Coordinates of C-alpha atoms and ligand atoms in Angstrom, one line a residue:
X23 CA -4.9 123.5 6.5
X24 CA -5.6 121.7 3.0
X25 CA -9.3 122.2 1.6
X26 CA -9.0 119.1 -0.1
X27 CA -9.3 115.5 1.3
X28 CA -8.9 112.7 -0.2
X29 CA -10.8 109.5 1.7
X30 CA -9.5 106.0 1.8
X31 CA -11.0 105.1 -1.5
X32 CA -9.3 107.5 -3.5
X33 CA -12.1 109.9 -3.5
X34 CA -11.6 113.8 -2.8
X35 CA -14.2 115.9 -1.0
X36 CA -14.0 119.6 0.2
X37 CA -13.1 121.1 3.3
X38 CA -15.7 123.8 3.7
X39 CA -16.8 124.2 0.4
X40 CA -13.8 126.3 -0.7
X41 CA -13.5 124.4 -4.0
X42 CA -16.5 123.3 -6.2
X43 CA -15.8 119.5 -6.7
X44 CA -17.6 116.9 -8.1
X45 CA -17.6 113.1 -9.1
X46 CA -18.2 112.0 -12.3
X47 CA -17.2 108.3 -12.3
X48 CA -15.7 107.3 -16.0
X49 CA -15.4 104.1 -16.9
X50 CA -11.7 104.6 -18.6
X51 CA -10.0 102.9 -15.9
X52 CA -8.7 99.3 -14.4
X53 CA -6.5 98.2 -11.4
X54 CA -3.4 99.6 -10.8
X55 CA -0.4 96.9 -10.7
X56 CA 1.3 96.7 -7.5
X57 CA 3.2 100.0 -7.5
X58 CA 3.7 103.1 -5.5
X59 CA 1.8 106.6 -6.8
X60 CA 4.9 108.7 -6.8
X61 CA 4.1 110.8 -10.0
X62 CA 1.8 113.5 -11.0
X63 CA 1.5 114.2 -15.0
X64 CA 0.4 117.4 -15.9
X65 CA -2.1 118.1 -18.7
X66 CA -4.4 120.3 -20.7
X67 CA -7.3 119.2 -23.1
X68 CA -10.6 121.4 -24.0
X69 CA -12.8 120.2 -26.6
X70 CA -13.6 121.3 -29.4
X71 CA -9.9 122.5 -29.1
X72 CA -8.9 125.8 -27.1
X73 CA -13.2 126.1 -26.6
X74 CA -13.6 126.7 -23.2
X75 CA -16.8 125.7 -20.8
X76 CA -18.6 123.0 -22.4
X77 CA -19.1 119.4 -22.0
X78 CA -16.9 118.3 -24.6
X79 CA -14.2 117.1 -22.2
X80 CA -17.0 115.4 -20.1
X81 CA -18.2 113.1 -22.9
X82 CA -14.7 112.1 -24.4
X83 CA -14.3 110.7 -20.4
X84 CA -17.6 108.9 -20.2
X85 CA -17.5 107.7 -23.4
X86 CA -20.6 109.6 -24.8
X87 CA -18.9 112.0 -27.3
X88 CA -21.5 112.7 -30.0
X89 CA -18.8 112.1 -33.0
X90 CA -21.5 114.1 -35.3
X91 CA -21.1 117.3 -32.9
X92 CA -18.1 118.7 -34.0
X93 CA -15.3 117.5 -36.9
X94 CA -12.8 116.7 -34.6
X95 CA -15.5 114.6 -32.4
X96 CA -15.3 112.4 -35.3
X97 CA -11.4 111.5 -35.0
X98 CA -11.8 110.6 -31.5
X99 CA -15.1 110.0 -29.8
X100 CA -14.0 106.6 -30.4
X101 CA -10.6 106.8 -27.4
X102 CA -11.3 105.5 -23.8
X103 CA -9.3 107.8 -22.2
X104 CA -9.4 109.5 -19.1
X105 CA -7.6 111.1 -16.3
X106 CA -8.3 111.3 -12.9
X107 CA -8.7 115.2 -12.2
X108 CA -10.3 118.3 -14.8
X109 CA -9.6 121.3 -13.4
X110 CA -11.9 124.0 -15.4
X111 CA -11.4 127.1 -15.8
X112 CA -12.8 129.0 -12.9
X113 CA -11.3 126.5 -11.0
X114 CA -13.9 123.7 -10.1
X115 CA -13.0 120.4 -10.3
X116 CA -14.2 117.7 -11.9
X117 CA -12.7 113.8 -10.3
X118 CA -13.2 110.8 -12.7
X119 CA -11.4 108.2 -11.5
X120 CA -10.3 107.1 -7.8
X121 CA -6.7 108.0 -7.3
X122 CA -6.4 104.5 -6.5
X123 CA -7.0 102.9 -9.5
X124 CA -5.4 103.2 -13.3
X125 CA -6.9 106.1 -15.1
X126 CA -6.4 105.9 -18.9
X127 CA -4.3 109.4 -19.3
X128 CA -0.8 109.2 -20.2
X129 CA -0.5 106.4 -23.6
X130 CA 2.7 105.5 -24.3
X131 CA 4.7 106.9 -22.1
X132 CA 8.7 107.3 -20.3
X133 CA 10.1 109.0 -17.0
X134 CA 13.5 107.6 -16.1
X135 CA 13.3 104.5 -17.6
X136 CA 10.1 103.3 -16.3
X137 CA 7.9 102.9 -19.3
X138 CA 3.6 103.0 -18.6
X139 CA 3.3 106.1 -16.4
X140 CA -0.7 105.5 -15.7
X141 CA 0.4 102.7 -13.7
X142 CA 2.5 104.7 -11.2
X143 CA 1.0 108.3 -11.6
X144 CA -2.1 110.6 -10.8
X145 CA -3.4 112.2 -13.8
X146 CA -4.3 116.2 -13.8
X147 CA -5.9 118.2 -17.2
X148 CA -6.6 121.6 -17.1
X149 CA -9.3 122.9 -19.1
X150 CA -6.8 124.6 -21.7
X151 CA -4.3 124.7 -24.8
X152 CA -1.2 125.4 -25.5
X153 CA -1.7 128.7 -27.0
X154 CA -3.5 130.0 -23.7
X155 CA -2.9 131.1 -20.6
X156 CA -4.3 129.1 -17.9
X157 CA -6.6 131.2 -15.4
X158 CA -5.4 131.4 -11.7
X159 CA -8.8 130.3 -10.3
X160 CA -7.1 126.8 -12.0
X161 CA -3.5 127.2 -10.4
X162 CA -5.1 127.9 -6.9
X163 CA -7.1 124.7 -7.4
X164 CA -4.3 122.5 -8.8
X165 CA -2.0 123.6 -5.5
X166 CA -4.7 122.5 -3.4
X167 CA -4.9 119.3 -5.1
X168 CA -1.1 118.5 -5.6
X169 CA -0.7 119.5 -2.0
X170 CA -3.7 117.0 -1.0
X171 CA -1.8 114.4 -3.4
X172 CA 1.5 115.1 -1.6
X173 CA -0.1 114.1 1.9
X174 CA -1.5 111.0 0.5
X175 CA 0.6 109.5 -1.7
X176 CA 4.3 109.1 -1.8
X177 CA 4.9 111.9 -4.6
X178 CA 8.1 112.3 -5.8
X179 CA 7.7 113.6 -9.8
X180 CA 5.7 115.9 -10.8
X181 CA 5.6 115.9 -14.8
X182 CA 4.2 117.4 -18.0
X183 CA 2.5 115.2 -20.4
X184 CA 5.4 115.9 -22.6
X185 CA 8.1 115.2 -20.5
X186 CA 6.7 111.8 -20.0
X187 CA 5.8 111.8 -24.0
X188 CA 8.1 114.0 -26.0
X189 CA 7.8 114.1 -29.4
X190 CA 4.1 112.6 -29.5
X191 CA 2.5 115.3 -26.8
X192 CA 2.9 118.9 -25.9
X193 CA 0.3 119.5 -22.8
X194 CA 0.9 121.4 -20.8
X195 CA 2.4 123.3 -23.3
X196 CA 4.3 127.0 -22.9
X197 CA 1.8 129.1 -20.8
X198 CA 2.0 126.6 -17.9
X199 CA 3.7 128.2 -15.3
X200 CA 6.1 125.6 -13.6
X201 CA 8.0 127.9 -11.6
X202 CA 5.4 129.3 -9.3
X203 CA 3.6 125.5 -9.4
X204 CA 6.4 124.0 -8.3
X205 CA 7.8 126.6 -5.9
X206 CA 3.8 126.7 -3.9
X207 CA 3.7 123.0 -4.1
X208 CA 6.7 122.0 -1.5
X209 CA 4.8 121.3 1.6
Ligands
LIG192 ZN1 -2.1 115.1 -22.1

């Protein structure tokens, strides 16, 4: 049985508490254009970079990062971004956005010649870098979640941000383990 559900709004819960969820609703979003969710895109982020635990990550979704907190807070506390899913790193999980509408993830962005992946895709960030390894508290929550995805939505990539960006992005980045994600996640 999946611990995750995900209600007809695009909401997930919890199945028994297995997985600490909860909702934080960011406003870096709009409607979806008439399109199938088929694709998942892959990310890490942690602010300040590869600092783990805070609420850095938190405030660049909500719009409230304090650009005087931290150099690099400066150079982009000023982006309305956001994905949908923040996976931290003992494995709770933060939701932002519904998975029905457009959550402001991916940019500019390519997979097989369709161009704009936020309009087709569900975006996932792990709290991470690319020079760490991600924690399995965070894999066992991202199966359960890709799995929930799966059942809901006609998946049928799942995708790095690089893949879908090459050249300008490198999340997930060389510690994420794509073998035993993608071999857990056929269901
Ligand atoms: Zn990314």
């Amino acid at each position: 049985m999946n611990v995750i559900e995900i209600d007809h709004t695009g909401w997930i819960s919890n199945e028994n508490d297995a997985i600490q969820i909860a909702h934080i609703s960011s406003p870096n979003h709009d409607a979806r254009p008439d399109c199938a969710i088929d694709m998942i895109v892959i990310h890490n982020i942690s602010l300040p970079p590869c600092e783990y635990g805070g609420n850095g990550v938190i405030d660049l979704f909500t719009n409230q990062l304090n650009p005087d907190a931290h150099p690099y807070y400066a150079e982009i506390h000023m982006l309305k971004v956001s994905s949908h899913f923040f996976i931290r790193r003992d494995g709770s999980l933060i939701q932002f956005v519904s998975c029905l509408a457009r959550a402001w993830h991916a940019g500019a962005s390519k997979w097989q010649n369709r161009e704009r992946c936020n309009d087709f895709s569900v975006g996932i960030e792990l709290e991470g870098s690319d020079i760490d390894k991600f924690e399995s508290a965070q894999y066992a929550t991202l199966i359960q979640l890709i799995r929930a995805l799966k059942l809901h939505y006609p998946i049928a990539h799942v995708v790095g941000h690089s893949d879908i960006a090459p050249g300008r992005k490198t999340d997930p980045g060389p510690y994420f383990d794509w073998e035993t994600v993608n071999a857990l996640i056929k269901i």
